[in-house]
mmCIF file of C-alpha atoms and ligand atoms in Angstrom:
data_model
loop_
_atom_site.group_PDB
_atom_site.id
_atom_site.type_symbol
_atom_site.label_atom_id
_atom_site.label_comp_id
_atom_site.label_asym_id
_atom_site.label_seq_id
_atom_site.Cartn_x
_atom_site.Cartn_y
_atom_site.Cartn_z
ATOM 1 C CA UNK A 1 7.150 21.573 -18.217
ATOM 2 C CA UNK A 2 10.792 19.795 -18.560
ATOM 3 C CA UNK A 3 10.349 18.722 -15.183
ATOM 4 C CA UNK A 4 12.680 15.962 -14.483
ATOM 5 C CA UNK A 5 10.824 12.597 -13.876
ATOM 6 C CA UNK A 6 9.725 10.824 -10.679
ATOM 7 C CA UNK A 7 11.347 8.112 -9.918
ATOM 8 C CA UNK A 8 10.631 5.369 -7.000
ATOM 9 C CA UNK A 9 13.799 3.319 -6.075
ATOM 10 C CA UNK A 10 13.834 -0.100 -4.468
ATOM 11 C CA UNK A 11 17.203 -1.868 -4.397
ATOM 12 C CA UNK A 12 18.192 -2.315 -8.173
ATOM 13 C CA UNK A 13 14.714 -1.933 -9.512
ATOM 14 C CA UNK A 14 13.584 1.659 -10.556
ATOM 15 C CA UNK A 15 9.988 3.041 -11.430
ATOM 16 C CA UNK A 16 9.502 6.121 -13.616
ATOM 17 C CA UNK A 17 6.398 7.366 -12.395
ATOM 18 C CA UNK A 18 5.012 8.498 -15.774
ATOM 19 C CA UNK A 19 1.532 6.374 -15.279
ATOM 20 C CA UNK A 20 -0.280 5.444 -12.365
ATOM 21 C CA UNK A 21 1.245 1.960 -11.538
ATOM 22 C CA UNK A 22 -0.349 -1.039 -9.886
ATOM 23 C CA UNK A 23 0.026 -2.388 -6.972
ATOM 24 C CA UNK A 24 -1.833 -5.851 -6.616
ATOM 25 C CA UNK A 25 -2.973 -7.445 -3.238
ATOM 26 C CA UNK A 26 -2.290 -10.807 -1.896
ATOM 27 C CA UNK A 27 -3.033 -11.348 1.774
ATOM 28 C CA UNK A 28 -1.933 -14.518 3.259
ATOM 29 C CA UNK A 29 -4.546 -14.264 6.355
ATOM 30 C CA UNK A 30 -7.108 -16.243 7.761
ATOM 31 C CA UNK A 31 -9.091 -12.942 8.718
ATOM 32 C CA UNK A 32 -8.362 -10.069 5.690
ATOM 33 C CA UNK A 33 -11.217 -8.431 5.120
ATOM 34 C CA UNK A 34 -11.981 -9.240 1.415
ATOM 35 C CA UNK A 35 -9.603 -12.434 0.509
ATOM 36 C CA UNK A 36 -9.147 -13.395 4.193
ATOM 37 C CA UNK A 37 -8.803 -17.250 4.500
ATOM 38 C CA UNK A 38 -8.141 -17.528 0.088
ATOM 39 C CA UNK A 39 -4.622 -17.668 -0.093
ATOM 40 C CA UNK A 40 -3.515 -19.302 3.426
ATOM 41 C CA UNK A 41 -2.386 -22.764 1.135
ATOM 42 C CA UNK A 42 1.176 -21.604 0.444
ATOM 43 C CA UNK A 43 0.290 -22.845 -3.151
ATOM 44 C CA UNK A 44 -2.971 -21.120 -3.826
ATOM 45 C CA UNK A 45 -0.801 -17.861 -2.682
ATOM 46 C CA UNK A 46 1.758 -18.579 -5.427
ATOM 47 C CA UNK A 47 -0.704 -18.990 -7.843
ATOM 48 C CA UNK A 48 -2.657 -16.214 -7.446
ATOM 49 C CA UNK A 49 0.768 -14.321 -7.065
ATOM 50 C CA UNK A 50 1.235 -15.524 -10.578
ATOM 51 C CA UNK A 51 -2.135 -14.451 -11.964
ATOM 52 C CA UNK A 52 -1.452 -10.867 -10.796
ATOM 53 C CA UNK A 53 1.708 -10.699 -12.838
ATOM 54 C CA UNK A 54 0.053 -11.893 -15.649
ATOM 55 C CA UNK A 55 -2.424 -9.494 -15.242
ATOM 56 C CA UNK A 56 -0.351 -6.195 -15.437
ATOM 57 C CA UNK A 57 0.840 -5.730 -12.143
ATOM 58 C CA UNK A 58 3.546 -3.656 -11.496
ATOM 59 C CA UNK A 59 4.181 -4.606 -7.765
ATOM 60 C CA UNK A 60 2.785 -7.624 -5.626
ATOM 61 C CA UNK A 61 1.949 -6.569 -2.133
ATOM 62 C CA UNK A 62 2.031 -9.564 0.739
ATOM 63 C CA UNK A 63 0.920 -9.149 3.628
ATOM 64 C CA UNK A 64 0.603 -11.864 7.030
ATOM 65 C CA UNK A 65 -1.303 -9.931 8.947
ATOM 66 C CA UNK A 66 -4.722 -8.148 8.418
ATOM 67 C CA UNK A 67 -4.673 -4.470 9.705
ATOM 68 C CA UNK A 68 -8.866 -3.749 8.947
ATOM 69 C CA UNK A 69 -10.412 -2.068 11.802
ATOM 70 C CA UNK A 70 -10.720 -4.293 15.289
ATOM 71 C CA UNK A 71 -8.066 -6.995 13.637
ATOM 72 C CA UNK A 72 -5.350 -7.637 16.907
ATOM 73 C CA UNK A 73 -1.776 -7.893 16.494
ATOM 74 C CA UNK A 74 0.062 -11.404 15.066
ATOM 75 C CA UNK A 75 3.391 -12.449 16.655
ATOM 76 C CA UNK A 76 5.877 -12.174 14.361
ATOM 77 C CA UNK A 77 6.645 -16.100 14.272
ATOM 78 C CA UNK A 78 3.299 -16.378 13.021
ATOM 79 C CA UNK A 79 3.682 -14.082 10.595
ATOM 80 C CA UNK A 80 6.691 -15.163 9.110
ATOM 81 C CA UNK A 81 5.035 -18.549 9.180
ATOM 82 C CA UNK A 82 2.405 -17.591 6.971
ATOM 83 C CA UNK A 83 4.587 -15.075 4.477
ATOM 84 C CA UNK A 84 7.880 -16.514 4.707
ATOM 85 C CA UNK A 85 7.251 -19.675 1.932
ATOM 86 C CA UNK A 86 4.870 -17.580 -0.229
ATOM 87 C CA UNK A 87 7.917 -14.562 -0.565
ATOM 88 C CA UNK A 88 10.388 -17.484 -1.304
ATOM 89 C CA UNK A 89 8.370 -18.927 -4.037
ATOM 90 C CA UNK A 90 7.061 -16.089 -5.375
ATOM 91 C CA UNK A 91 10.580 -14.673 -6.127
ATOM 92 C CA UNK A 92 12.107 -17.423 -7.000
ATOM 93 C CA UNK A 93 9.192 -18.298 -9.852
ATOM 94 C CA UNK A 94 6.915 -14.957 -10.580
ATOM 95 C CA UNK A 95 8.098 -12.026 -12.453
ATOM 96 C CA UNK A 96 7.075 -9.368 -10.177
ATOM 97 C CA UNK A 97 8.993 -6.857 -7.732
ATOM 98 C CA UNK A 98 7.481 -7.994 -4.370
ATOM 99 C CA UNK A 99 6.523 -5.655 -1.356
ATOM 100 C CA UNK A 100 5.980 -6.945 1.734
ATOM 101 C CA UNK A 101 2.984 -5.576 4.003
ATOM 102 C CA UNK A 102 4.572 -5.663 7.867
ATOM 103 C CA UNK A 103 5.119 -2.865 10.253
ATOM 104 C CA UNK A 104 7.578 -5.645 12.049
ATOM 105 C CA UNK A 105 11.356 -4.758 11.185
ATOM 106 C CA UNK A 106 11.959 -8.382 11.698
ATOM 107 C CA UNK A 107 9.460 -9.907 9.606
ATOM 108 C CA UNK A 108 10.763 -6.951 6.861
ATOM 109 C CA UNK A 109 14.682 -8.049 7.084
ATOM 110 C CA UNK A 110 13.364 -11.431 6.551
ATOM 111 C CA UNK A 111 11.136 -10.628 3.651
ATOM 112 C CA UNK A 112 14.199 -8.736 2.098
ATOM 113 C CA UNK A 113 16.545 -12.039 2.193
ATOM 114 C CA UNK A 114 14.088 -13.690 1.079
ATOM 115 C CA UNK A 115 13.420 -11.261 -2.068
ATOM 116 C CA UNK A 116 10.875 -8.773 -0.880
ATOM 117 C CA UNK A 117 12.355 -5.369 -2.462
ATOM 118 C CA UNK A 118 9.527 -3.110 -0.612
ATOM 119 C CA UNK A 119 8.422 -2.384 2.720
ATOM 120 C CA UNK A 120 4.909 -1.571 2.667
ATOM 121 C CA UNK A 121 4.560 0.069 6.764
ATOM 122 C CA UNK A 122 0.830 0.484 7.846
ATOM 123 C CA UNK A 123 2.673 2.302 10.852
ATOM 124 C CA UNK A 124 4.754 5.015 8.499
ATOM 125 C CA UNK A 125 8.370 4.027 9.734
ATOM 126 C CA UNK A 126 7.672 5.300 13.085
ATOM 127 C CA UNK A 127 10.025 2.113 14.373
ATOM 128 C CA UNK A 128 13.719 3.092 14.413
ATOM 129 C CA UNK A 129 14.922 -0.505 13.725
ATOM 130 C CA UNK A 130 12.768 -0.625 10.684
ATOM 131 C CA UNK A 131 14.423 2.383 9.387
ATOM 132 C CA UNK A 132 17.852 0.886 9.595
ATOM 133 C CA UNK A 133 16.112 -1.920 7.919
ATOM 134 C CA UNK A 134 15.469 0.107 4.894
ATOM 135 C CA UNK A 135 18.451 2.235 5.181
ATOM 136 C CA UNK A 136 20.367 -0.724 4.974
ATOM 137 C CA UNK A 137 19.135 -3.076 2.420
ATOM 138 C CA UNK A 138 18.226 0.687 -0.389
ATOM 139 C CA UNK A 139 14.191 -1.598 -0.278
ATOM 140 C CA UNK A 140 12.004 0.889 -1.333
ATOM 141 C CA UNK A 141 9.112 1.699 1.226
ATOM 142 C CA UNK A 142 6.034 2.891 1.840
ATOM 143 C CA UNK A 143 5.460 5.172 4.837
ATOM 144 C CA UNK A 144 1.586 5.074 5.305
ATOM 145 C CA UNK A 145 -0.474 7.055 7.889
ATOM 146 C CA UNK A 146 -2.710 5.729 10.529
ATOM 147 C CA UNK A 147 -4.392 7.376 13.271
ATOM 148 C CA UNK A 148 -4.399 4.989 16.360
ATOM 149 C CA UNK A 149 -4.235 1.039 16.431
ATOM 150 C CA UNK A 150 -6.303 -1.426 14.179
ATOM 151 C CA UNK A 151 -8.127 -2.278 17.178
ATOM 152 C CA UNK A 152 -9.403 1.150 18.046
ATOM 153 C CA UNK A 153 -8.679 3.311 15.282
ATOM 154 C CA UNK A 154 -12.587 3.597 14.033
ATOM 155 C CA UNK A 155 -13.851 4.436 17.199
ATOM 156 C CA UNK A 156 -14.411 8.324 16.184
ATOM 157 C CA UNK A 157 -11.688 9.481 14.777
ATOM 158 C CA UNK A 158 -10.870 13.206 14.921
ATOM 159 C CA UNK A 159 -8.913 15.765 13.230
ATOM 160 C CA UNK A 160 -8.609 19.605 13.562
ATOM 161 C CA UNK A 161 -7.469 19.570 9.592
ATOM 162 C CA UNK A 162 -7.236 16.256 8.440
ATOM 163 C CA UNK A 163 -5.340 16.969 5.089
ATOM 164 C CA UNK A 164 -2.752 19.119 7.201
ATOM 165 C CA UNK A 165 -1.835 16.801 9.782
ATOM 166 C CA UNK A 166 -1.940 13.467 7.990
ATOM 167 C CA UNK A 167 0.706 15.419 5.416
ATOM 168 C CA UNK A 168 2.933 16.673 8.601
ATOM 169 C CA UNK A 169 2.988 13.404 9.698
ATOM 170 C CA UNK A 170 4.125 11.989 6.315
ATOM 171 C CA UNK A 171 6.519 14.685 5.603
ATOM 172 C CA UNK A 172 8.159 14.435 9.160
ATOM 173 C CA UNK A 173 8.667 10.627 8.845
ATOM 174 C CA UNK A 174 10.200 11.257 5.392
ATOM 175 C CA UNK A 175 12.607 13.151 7.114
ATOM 176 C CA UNK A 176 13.467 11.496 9.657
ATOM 177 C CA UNK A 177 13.986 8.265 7.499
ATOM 178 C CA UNK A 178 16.152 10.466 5.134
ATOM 179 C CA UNK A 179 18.193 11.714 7.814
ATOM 180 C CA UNK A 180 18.905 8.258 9.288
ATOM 181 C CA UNK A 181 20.666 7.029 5.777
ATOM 182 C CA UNK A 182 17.234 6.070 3.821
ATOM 183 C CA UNK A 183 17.163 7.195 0.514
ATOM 184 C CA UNK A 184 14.623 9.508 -0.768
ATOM 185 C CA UNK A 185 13.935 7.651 -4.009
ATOM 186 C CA UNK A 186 12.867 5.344 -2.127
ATOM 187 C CA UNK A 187 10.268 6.443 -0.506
ATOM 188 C CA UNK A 188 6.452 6.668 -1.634
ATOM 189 C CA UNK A 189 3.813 8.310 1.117
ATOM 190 C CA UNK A 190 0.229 7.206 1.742
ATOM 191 C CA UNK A 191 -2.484 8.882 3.320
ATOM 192 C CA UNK A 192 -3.736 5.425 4.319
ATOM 193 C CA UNK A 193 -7.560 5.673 3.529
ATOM 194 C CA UNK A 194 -9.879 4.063 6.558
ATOM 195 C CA UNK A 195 -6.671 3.678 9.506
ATOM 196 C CA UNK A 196 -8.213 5.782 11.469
ATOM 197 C CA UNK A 197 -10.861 7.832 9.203
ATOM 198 C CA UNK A 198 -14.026 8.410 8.766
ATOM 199 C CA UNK A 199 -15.589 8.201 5.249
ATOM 200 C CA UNK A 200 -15.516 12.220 4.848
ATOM 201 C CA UNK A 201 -11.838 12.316 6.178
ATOM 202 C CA UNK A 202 -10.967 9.813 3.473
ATOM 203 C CA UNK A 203 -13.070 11.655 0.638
ATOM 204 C CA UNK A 204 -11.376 14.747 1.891
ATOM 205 C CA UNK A 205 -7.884 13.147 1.664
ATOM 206 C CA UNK A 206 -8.428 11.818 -1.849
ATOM 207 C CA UNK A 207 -9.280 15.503 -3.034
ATOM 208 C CA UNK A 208 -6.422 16.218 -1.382
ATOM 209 C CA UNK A 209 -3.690 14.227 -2.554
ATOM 210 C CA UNK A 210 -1.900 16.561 -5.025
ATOM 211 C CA UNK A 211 -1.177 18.837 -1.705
ATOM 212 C CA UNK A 212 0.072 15.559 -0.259
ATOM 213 C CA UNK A 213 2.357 14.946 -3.191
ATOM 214 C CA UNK A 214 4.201 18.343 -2.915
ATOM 215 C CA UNK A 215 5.817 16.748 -0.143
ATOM 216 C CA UNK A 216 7.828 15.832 -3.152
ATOM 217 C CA UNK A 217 7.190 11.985 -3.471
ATOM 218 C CA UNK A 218 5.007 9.888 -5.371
ATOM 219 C CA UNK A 219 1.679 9.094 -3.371
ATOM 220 C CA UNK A 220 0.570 5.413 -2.850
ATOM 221 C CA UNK A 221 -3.910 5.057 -2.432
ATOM 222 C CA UNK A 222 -5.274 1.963 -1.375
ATOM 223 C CA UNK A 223 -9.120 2.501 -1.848
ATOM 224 C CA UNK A 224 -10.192 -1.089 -2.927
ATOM 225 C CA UNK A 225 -13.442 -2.814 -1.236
ATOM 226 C CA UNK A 226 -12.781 -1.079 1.614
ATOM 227 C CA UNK A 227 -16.140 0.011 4.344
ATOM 228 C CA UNK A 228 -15.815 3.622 3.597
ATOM 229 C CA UNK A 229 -17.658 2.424 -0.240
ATOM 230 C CA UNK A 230 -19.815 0.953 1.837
ATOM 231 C CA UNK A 231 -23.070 3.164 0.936
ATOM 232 C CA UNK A 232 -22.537 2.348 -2.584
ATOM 233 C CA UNK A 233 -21.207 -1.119 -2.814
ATOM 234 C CA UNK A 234 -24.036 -2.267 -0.538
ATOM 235 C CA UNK A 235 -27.127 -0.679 -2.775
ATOM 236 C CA UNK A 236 -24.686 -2.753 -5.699
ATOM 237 C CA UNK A 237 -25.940 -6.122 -3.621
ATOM 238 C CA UNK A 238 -22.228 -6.008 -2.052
ATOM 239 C CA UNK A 239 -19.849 -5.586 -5.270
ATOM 240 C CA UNK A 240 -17.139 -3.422 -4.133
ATOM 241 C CA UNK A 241 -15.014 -3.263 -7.586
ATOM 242 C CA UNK A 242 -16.729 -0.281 -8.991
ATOM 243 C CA UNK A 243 -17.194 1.715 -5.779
ATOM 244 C CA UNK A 244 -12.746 1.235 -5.208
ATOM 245 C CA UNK A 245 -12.563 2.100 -9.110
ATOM 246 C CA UNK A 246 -14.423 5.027 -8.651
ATOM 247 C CA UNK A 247 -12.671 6.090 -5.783
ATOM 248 C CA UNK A 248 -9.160 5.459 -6.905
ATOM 249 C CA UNK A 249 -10.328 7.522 -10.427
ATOM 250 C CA UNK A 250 -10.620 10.803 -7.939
ATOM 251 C CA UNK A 251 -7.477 9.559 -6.727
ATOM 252 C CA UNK A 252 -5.709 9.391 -9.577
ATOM 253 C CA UNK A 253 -7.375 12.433 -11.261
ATOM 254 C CA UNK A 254 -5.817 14.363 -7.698
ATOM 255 C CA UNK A 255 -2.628 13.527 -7.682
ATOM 256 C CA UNK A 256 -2.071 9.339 -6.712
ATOM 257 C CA UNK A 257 0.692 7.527 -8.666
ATOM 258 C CA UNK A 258 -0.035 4.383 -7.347
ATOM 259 C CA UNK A 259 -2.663 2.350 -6.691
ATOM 260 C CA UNK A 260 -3.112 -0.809 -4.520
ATOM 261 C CA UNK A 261 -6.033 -3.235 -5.362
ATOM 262 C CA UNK A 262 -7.578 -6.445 -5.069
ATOM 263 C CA UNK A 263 -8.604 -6.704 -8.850
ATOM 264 C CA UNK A 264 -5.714 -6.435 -10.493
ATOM 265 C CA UNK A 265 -6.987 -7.151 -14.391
ATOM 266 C CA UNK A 266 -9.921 -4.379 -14.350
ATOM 267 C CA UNK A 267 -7.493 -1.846 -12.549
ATOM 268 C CA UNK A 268 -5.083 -2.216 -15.242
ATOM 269 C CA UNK A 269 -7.480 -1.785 -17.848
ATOM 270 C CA UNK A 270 -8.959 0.959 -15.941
ATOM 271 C CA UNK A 271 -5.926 2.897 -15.310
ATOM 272 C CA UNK A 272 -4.878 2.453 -18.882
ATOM 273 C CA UNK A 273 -8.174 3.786 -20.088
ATOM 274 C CA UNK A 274 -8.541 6.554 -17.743
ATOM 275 C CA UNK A 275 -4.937 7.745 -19.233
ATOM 276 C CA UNK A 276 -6.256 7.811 -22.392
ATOM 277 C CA UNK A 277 -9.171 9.227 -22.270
ATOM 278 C CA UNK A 278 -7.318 12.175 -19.990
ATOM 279 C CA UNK A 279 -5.022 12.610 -22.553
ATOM 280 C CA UNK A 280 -7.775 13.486 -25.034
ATOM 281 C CA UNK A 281 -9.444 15.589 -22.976
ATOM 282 C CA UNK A 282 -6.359 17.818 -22.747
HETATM 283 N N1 HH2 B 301 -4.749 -1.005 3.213
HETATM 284 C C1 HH2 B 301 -4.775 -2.224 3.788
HETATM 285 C C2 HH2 B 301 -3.561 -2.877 4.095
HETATM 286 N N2 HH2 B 301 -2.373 -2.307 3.805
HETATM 287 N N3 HH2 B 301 -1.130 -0.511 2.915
HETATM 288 C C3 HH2 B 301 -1.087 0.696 2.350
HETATM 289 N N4 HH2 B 301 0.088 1.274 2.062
HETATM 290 N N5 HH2 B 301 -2.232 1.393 2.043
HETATM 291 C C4 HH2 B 301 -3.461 0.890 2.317
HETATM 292 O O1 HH2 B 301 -4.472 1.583 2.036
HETATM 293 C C5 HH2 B 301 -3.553 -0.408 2.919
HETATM 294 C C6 HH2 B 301 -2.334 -1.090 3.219
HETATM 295 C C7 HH2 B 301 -6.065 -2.894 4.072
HETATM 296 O O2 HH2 B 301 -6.455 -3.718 3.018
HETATM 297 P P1 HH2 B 301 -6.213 -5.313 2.955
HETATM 298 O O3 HH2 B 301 -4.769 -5.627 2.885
HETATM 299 O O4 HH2 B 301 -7.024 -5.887 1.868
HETATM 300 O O5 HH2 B 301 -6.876 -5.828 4.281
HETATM 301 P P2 HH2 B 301 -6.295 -6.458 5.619
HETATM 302 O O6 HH2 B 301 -5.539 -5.380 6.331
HETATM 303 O O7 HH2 B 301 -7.545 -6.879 6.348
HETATM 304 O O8 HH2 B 301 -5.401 -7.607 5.269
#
C-alpha cells in the first residue's frame, strides 16, 4: 500500500516493525507468577538472559517486581537490589536490547545507566517524573493499561466499553508523553491483558487490537501463562504454552506487533511459522 514503515525507537536502537517481534520474560522475583523464585541468583538471571538471546529474542524484559493480581508493592531499594546486578551483567555480556519492567521512575533512570534502553510501565506513564525519564534519556517505552492496583484490580472489574476506554486511556497518555518532549517513535501501547480484566474483557481486547493500533503505534500483547487461559491450560494438566500461543495467534492475526512471553524458543518458531503460513494464505 506504500505505506511508510513502523518504526519503534529506543535510544540508538531502531525496530522496523515488519514481523511480530519478541519480547522474552525474565522476572527476577521471589513471587512472579510462572518463574517466580527461578532467576533470584543474579547468575541464574544472566544465564537465562543469555538463553533468550540465543533463542531469537528481539527484546529481554526484566522485571523486580511481580504485578499478578493481589502481588503488593516492593520499595524501590529492593527492587533495584534484585534488578540492578542482573541489568549490569546482562548488558555488559548478552546481545540483547534490554527493557526494564518498573512503573518506578527511579528504578527506570537507574536501569537506563545501567543499559536498560526500554521502559516497560505496567502503570502507562501516568507518573510525570517517569515521563521526563523517558523524555530525557530518547528509551523507548511501553505505556500499558491497567484498571486499578495489583492488589485489587480482579475484584470485578467493569467497563461500559472496554475496547473504547482502555484505547482513550492509551491514546491520552501518548499524548501527554508526546507533549512533554517524549518522542513518538518511541512509544509502543498495550492493552495490558488480565490488570484489571476479566477473561471476556481480555478476549474482547485481543479482537480488538487493530482498533487499538490506529492510535498510530505499534501494539505490545503479553498473553503468556497467564489465569485468563486458565479453562484450557488446566483441562491440559496445567501447561500454559499452547493456551498463550493460541492467544497471542488472535493477537497477532488482529493487529499485535509484539509479543511478550515466557517461552521464548517456541514463540519464535511460532511467530515465524504463523508468518508464513499467512503469507500463503494471501
Ligand atoms: N504482564 C505482566 C508483567 N508485565 N508488561 C506489559 N507491557 N504487558 C503485560 O501483559 C505484562 C507486563 C505479568 O506477567 P509476569 O511478568 O510473568 O508476571 P509478574 O507480574 O507476576 O512478574
Amino acid at each position: 500500500m506504500g505505506e511508510t514503515p513502523r518504526v519503534w525507537r529506543a535510544r540508538d536502537i531502531e525496530w522496523t516493525i515488519d514481523r511480530t517481534l519478541v519480547m522474552g520474560v525474565l522476572n527476577v522475583t521471589p513471587d512472579s507468577f510462572s518463574d517466580g523464585g527461578k532467576f533470584l541468583d543474579p547468575r541464574a538471571a544472566v544465564e537465562r538472559a543469555g538463553r533468550i538471546a540465543e533463542e531469537g529474542a528481539d527484546v529481554l524484559d526484566i522485571g523486580g517486581e511481580s504485578t499478578r493480581p493481589g502481588a503488593r508493592p516492593v520499595p524501590a531499594d529492593e527492587e533495584w537490589r534484585r534488578i540492578g546486578p542482573v541489568v549490569e551483567a546482562v548488558a555488559r555480556r548478552v546481545d540483547l536490547p534490554i527493557s526494564v519492567d518498573t512503573y518506578k521512575p527511579e528504578i527506570a533512570r537507574k536501569a537506563i545507566r545501567a543499559g536498560a534502553v526500554i521502559v516497560n510501565d505496567v502503570r502507562g506513564l501516568r507518573d510525570n517524573e517517569m515521563v521526563k525519564v523517558i523524555a530525557n534519556s530518547r528509551a523507548g517505552a511501553v505505556i500499558m493499561h491497567m484498571k486499578g492496583e495489583p492488589a485489587t484490580m480482579q475484584e470485578n472489574p467493569r467497563y461500559e466499553d472496554v475496547v473504547g476506554e482502555v484505547k482513550a486511556f492509551l491514546a491520552e497518555r501518548l499524548r501527554d508523553a508526546v507533549s512533554h518532549g517524549v518522542s513518538m517513535e518511541s512509544i509502543v501501547v498495550d492493552p495490558g491483558l488480565g490488570f484489571g480484566k476479566t477473561p471476556d474483557h481480555n478476549t474482547t481486547l485481543l479482537h480488538a487490537l487493530r482498533e487499538i493500533s490506529a492510535i498510530g503505534r505499534p501494539v505490545l500483547v503479553g498473553t503468556s501463562r497467564k489465569s485468563f487461559l486458565e479453562s484450557v491450560h488446566s483441562a491440559a494438566g496445567g501447561r500454559r504454552l499452547e493456551a498463550s500461543l493460541a492467544a497471542a495467534a488472535v493477537g497477532v492475526q488482529n493487529g499485535a506487533d509484539v509479543v511478550r512471553v515466557h517461552d521464548v524458543a517456541e514463540a519464535v518458531q511460532f511467530m515465524r511459522q504463523l508468518a508464513t503460513s499467512t503469507r500463503t494464505q494471501q
